[in-house]
Amino acid sequence: MGVETLRNVRTPRRSRIGLAVLALLGLLSLLGAASGHARAEELPSAGAVYVIPVQQTVQSGLASFLDRALNEAEEAKASLIVLDIDTPGGRLDTAEEIGKRIREASVPTVAFVTGKAASAGAYLSLNAGDIAMAPGSTIGAAMIVDGAGNAIDNPKLVSFWSEEMRAAAEMNGRHPGIAIGMVDPNRVVEMEEIGETSQQGQIISLSAENAFKVGYADKLASTVEEVVAWKGLSDRTIVEVKPSLAERVSEFLTSPGISLLLLVIGIAGVAIEFFVPGFGAPGITGLIAFGLYFFGQSIAGFAGMESMIVFLLGIGLLILEVFVPSFGILGILGIASVIAGITMGAYDTGNALRSLGIAVLVAAVIVGVVVYVFRKRGVWNRFILKEELTSDRGFVPQQPREHWVGQTGVAVSLLRPSGIAEIDGKRLDVITSGEFIEQGKAIQVTSVDGTRIVVKEIAGNSSNLNKDA
């Protein structure tokens, strides 16, 4: 893996869910605090040699761990820091951050390459005061690649990273051209010490022996003890700094794939609980996923309490939107707060927004499938009248009136134009087409329109009408 170029970018039941996730966040925070307190109590006496492993992908979790380990060594007034390096590389932005921290360390540093110091690993090694390499180890191959491992042919980026490598090499008097050749495949570098010249289209990667010959390794050593002896500190205590449980969990949770998966689960779980209420499990699962996301970012040193408060405020506003009519205002504020909380708690805002966008799209598909399967339980069913006005529930259906058409009767009251008429021995509410009909006049039904019975006056005397005609 090479150096990536992506730069910092309803009920009481619901209340119980919120309390559960708050309790989880509190427990995880206490775990991190306890581990930090325990480490502080275990600081050895001054003058020890601290061995710090750099044996994972260069990313945010490693940066947090190394900063903590370097701080411990400085607080203990260590005599030497040995960085045990075996990494395939990682993020460019994280490598810059770690390299700066190594350069600024108040304790002398040695990069001991025991495996591969590839890509960002080579940059970290060059920022240390000295470099020691074990037989069979390599250093170099720092070409810029994307997340899929494909080379990025961007002159500006290549030039920038080449200058970063060159500056790190010159800082300790190393051949700058070799450092540039580790990045730029178009750079041809003659290495007289080993009788080789780099080929056009190839990047430089040096074995331990060749690195020693060209000045990219100051010592060949098989063990940490040999490195310590080389620095004249064999009588000092060797302290091996290990990542804490919280830091190992954080490293896993902050990896790009896992953090994206947590966002997908969180968004999908909460959305399913809103649209298809009644299950409980999706909502709880979603909030736990969000809790793990913030825990990982918090231990890595990116997410503070303020980002979690903003996020939980957003969730609360979204819950209120379901029950309190606000014409969408609460919903908009809730979504904005959720987005702000997630991005505030990430290492890089731009990258967090991209991950959030992908998570929303994937979660939308999942939610759409679940909503369709359980559409009869959807929240919108609250707005649909399902009550049937049947006779067994005491409702009397409207009787058809078409049979009145053509029948005759008498206007019982003045029709102007509505009134009462007697037809076939029944008193009915009738209406004319607009004309007035005096009381006692003969009428005939001309049409029926729903509940309206339309009549007209006919010639004849009410006393001799055949009402069944």
mmCIF file of N, CA, C and O in Angstrom, residues 83-128:
data_model
loop_
_atom_site.group_PDB
_atom_site.id
_atom_site.type_symbol
_atom_site.label_atom_id
_atom_site.label_comp_id
_atom_site.label_asym_id
_atom_site.label_seq_id
_atom_site.Cartn_x
_atom_site.Cartn_y
_atom_site.Cartn_z
ATOM 1 N N LEU A 83 12.445 3.814 17.012
ATOM 2 C CA LEU A 83 11.213 3.560 16.269
ATOM 3 C C LEU A 83 11.381 2.260 15.484
ATOM 4 O O LEU A 83 12.150 2.209 14.517
ATOM 5 N N ASP A 84 10.703 1.208 15.907
ATOM 6 C CA ASP A 84 10.778 -0.098 15.254
ATOM 7 C C ASP A 84 9.841 -0.086 14.051
ATOM 8 O O ASP A 84 8.630 -0.261 14.188
ATOM 9 N N ILE A 85 10.406 0.118 12.845
ATOM 10 C CA ILE A 85 9.589 0.390 11.658
ATOM 11 C C ILE A 85 9.452 -0.840 10.764
ATOM 12 O O ILE A 85 10.443 -1.450 10.366
ATOM 13 N N ASP A 86 8.215 -1.168 10.456
ATOM 14 C CA ASP A 86 7.871 -2.195 9.456
ATOM 15 C C ASP A 86 6.477 -1.865 8.951
ATOM 16 O O ASP A 86 5.482 -2.353 9.477
ATOM 17 N N THR A 87 6.404 -1.002 7.937
ATOM 18 C CA THR A 87 5.105 -0.525 7.462
ATOM 19 C C THR A 87 5.101 -0.413 5.943
ATOM 20 O O THR A 87 6.129 -0.057 5.336
ATOM 21 N N PRO A 88 3.969 -0.699 5.305
ATOM 22 C CA PRO A 88 3.857 -0.556 3.853
ATOM 23 C C PRO A 88 3.575 0.865 3.405
ATOM 24 O O PRO A 88 3.490 1.133 2.215
ATOM 25 N N GLY A 89 3.385 1.777 4.347
ATOM 26 C CA GLY A 89 3.077 3.164 4.012
ATOM 27 C C GLY A 89 1.683 3.535 4.459
ATOM 28 O O GLY A 89 1.111 2.922 5.354
ATOM 29 N N GLY A 90 1.128 4.552 3.836
ATOM 30 C CA GLY A 90 -0.210 4.994 4.226
ATOM 31 C C GLY A 90 -0.502 6.384 3.718
ATOM 32 O O GLY A 90 -0.097 6.763 2.621
ATOM 33 N N ARG A 91 -1.150 7.176 4.548
ATOM 34 C CA ARG A 91 -1.637 8.497 4.145
ATOM 35 C C ARG A 91 -0.517 9.534 4.151
ATOM 36 O O ARG A 91 0.299 9.596 5.073
ATOM 37 N N LEU A 92 -0.530 10.368 3.112
ATOM 38 C CA LEU A 92 0.447 11.436 2.994
ATOM 39 C C LEU A 92 0.298 12.453 4.114
ATOM 40 O O LEU A 92 1.280 12.869 4.734
ATOM 41 N N ASP A 93 -0.936 12.892 4.380
ATOM 42 C CA ASP A 93 -1.148 13.914 5.407
ATOM 43 C C ASP A 93 -0.730 13.415 6.782
ATOM 44 O O ASP A 93 -0.130 14.151 7.572
ATOM 45 N N THR A 94 -1.023 12.143 7.084
ATOM 46 C CA THR A 94 -0.639 11.585 8.385
ATOM 47 C C THR A 94 0.873 11.457 8.488
ATOM 48 O O THR A 94 1.462 11.710 9.554
ATOM 49 N N ALA A 95 1.523 11.053 7.384
ATOM 50 C CA ALA A 95 2.980 10.946 7.385
ATOM 51 C C ALA A 95 3.619 12.296 7.680
ATOM 52 O O ALA A 95 4.606 12.388 8.430
ATOM 53 N N GLU A 96 3.088 13.362 7.100
ATOM 54 C CA GLU A 96 3.615 14.706 7.376
ATOM 55 C C GLU A 96 3.484 15.054 8.856
ATOM 56 O O GLU A 96 4.411 15.590 9.465
ATOM 57 N N GLU A 97 2.310 14.737 9.421
ATOM 58 C CA GLU A 97 2.078 15.042 10.835
ATOM 59 C C GLU A 97 3.046 14.277 11.729
ATOM 60 O O GLU A 97 3.661 14.845 12.651
ATOM 61 N N ILE A 98 3.206 12.974 11.463
ATOM 62 C CA ILE A 98 4.100 12.158 12.289
ATOM 63 C C ILE A 98 5.549 12.590 12.099
ATOM 64 O O ILE A 98 6.326 12.676 13.068
ATOM 65 N N GLY A 99 5.938 12.856 10.830
ATOM 66 C CA GLY A 99 7.311 13.290 10.580
ATOM 67 C C GLY A 99 7.657 14.556 11.344
ATOM 68 O O GLY A 99 8.753 14.674 11.911
ATOM 69 N N LYS A 100 6.737 15.495 11.372
ATOM 70 C CA LYS A 100 6.964 16.742 12.116
ATOM 71 C C LYS A 100 7.113 16.465 13.606
ATOM 72 O O LYS A 100 7.981 17.043 14.280
ATOM 73 N N ARG A 101 6.287 15.544 14.127
ATOM 74 C CA ARG A 101 6.373 15.206 15.554
ATOM 75 C C ARG A 101 7.704 14.548 15.893
ATOM 76 O O ARG A 101 8.297 14.824 16.954
ATOM 77 N N ILE A 102 8.204 13.698 14.988
ATOM 78 C CA ILE A 102 9.493 13.041 15.233
ATOM 79 C C ILE A 102 10.616 14.068 15.224
ATOM 80 O O ILE A 102 11.511 14.048 16.078
ATOM 81 N N ARG A 103 10.579 14.979 14.267
ATOM 82 C CA ARG A 103 11.625 16.006 14.181
ATOM 83 C C ARG A 103 11.666 16.880 15.428
ATOM 84 O O ARG A 103 12.732 17.314 15.861
ATOM 85 N N GLU A 104 10.485 17.156 15.975
ATOM 86 C CA GLU A 104 10.405 18.062 17.121
ATOM 87 C C GLU A 104 10.587 17.371 18.461
ATOM 88 O O GLU A 104 10.532 18.016 19.513
ATOM 89 N N ALA A 105 10.812 16.056 18.462
ATOM 90 C CA ALA A 105 10.973 15.327 19.723
ATOM 91 C C ALA A 105 12.200 15.846 20.472
ATOM 92 O O ALA A 105 13.256 16.119 19.878
ATOM 93 N N SER A 106 12.065 15.990 21.785
ATOM 94 C CA SER A 106 13.173 16.485 22.602
ATOM 95 C C SER A 106 14.155 15.387 22.976
ATOM 96 O O SER A 106 15.185 15.654 23.590
ATOM 97 N N VAL A 107 13.841 14.139 22.595
ATOM 98 C CA VAL A 107 14.701 12.990 22.870
ATOM 99 C C VAL A 107 15.294 12.507 21.552
ATOM 100 O O VAL A 107 14.596 12.463 20.539
ATOM 101 N N PRO A 108 16.571 12.147 21.496
ATOM 102 C CA PRO A 108 17.172 11.628 20.260
ATOM 103 C C PRO A 108 16.412 10.411 19.746
ATOM 104 O O PRO A 108 15.936 9.587 20.521
ATOM 105 N N THR A 109 16.294 10.327 18.419
ATOM 106 C CA THR A 109 15.525 9.245 17.812
ATOM 107 C C THR A 109 16.375 8.451 16.822
ATOM 108 O O THR A 109 17.257 8.996 16.150
ATOM 109 N N VAL A 110 16.062 7.134 16.749
ATOM 110 C CA VAL A 110 16.666 6.242 15.768
ATOM 111 C C VAL A 110 15.548 5.463 15.104
ATOM 112 O O VAL A 110 14.703 4.874 15.793
ATOM 113 N N ALA A 111 15.523 5.455 13.771
ATOM 114 C CA ALA A 111 14.562 4.630 13.043
ATOM 115 C C ALA A 111 15.236 3.284 12.784
ATOM 116 O O ALA A 111 16.232 3.220 12.055
ATOM 117 N N PHE A 112 14.705 2.218 13.386
ATOM 118 C CA PHE A 112 15.252 0.873 13.199
ATOM 119 C C PHE A 112 14.313 0.114 12.269
ATOM 120 O O PHE A 112 13.236 -0.328 12.673
ATOM 121 N N VAL A 113 14.722 -0.011 10.993
ATOM 122 C CA VAL A 113 13.894 -0.659 9.985
ATOM 123 C C VAL A 113 14.091 -2.167 10.089
ATOM 124 O O VAL A 113 15.161 -2.687 9.744
ATOM 125 N N THR A 114 13.068 -2.855 10.567
ATOM 126 C CA THR A 114 13.160 -4.310 10.739
ATOM 127 C C THR A 114 12.457 -5.079 9.628
ATOM 128 O O THR A 114 12.601 -6.301 9.546
ATOM 129 N N GLY A 115 11.696 -4.395 8.808
ATOM 130 C CA GLY A 115 10.990 -5.034 7.702
ATOM 131 C C GLY A 115 11.001 -4.124 6.498
ATOM 132 O O GLY A 115 12.023 -3.963 5.826
ATOM 133 N N LYS A 116 9.865 -3.478 6.227
ATOM 134 C CA LYS A 116 9.762 -2.543 5.120
ATOM 135 C C LYS A 116 9.547 -1.130 5.648
ATOM 136 O O LYS A 116 8.697 -0.914 6.504
ATOM 137 N N ALA A 117 10.324 -0.211 5.126
ATOM 138 C CA ALA A 117 10.060 1.213 5.358
ATOM 139 C C ALA A 117 9.667 1.777 4.006
ATOM 140 O O ALA A 117 10.417 2.528 3.369
ATOM 141 N N ALA A 118 8.504 1.342 3.541
ATOM 142 C CA ALA A 118 8.051 1.718 2.209
ATOM 143 C C ALA A 118 7.192 2.965 2.260
ATOM 144 O O ALA A 118 6.516 3.232 3.251
ATOM 145 N N SER A 119 7.241 3.727 1.180
ATOM 146 C CA SER A 119 6.347 4.861 1.011
ATOM 147 C C SER A 119 6.429 5.814 2.193
ATOM 148 O O SER A 119 7.470 6.361 2.490
ATOM 149 N N ALA A 120 5.300 6.011 2.896
ATOM 150 C CA ALA A 120 5.302 6.921 4.043
ATOM 151 C C ALA A 120 6.267 6.455 5.117
ATOM 152 O O ALA A 120 6.805 7.257 5.889
ATOM 153 N N GLY A 121 6.521 5.123 5.195
ATOM 154 C CA GLY A 121 7.480 4.600 6.165
ATOM 155 C C GLY A 121 8.881 5.113 5.904
ATOM 156 O O GLY A 121 9.664 5.358 6.837
ATOM 157 N N ALA A 122 9.246 5.273 4.622
ATOM 158 C CA ALA A 122 10.558 5.827 4.290
ATOM 159 C C ALA A 122 10.654 7.277 4.761
ATOM 160 O O ALA A 122 11.697 7.705 5.285
ATOM 161 N N TYR A 123 9.591 8.032 4.593
ATOM 162 C CA TYR A 123 9.578 9.428 5.034
ATOM 163 C C TYR A 123 9.751 9.526 6.545
ATOM 164 O O TYR A 123 10.514 10.367 7.033
ATOM 165 N N LEU A 124 9.064 8.674 7.294
ATOM 166 C CA LEU A 124 9.207 8.684 8.749
ATOM 167 C C LEU A 124 10.636 8.361 9.148
ATOM 168 O O LEU A 124 11.197 8.978 10.064
ATOM 169 N N SER A 125 11.235 7.383 8.460
ATOM 170 C CA SER A 125 12.610 6.991 8.784
ATOM 171 C C SER A 125 13.574 8.144 8.560
ATOM 172 O O SER A 125 14.477 8.403 9.370
ATOM 173 N N LEU A 126 13.392 8.871 7.456
ATOM 174 C CA LEU A 126 14.286 9.976 7.137
ATOM 175 C C LEU A 126 14.163 11.128 8.123
ATOM 176 O O LEU A 126 15.083 11.940 8.248
ATOM 177 N N ASN A 127 13.049 11.229 8.828
ATOM 178 C CA ASN A 127 12.865 12.298 9.808
ATOM 179 C C ASN A 127 13.493 11.985 11.158
ATOM 180 O O ASN A 127 13.584 12.873 12.008
ATOM 181 N N ALA A 128 13.905 10.749 11.369
ATOM 182 C CA ALA A 128 14.572 10.391 12.613
ATOM 183 C C ALA A 128 16.018 10.868 12.575
ATOM 184 O O ALA A 128 16.591 11.129 11.507
#
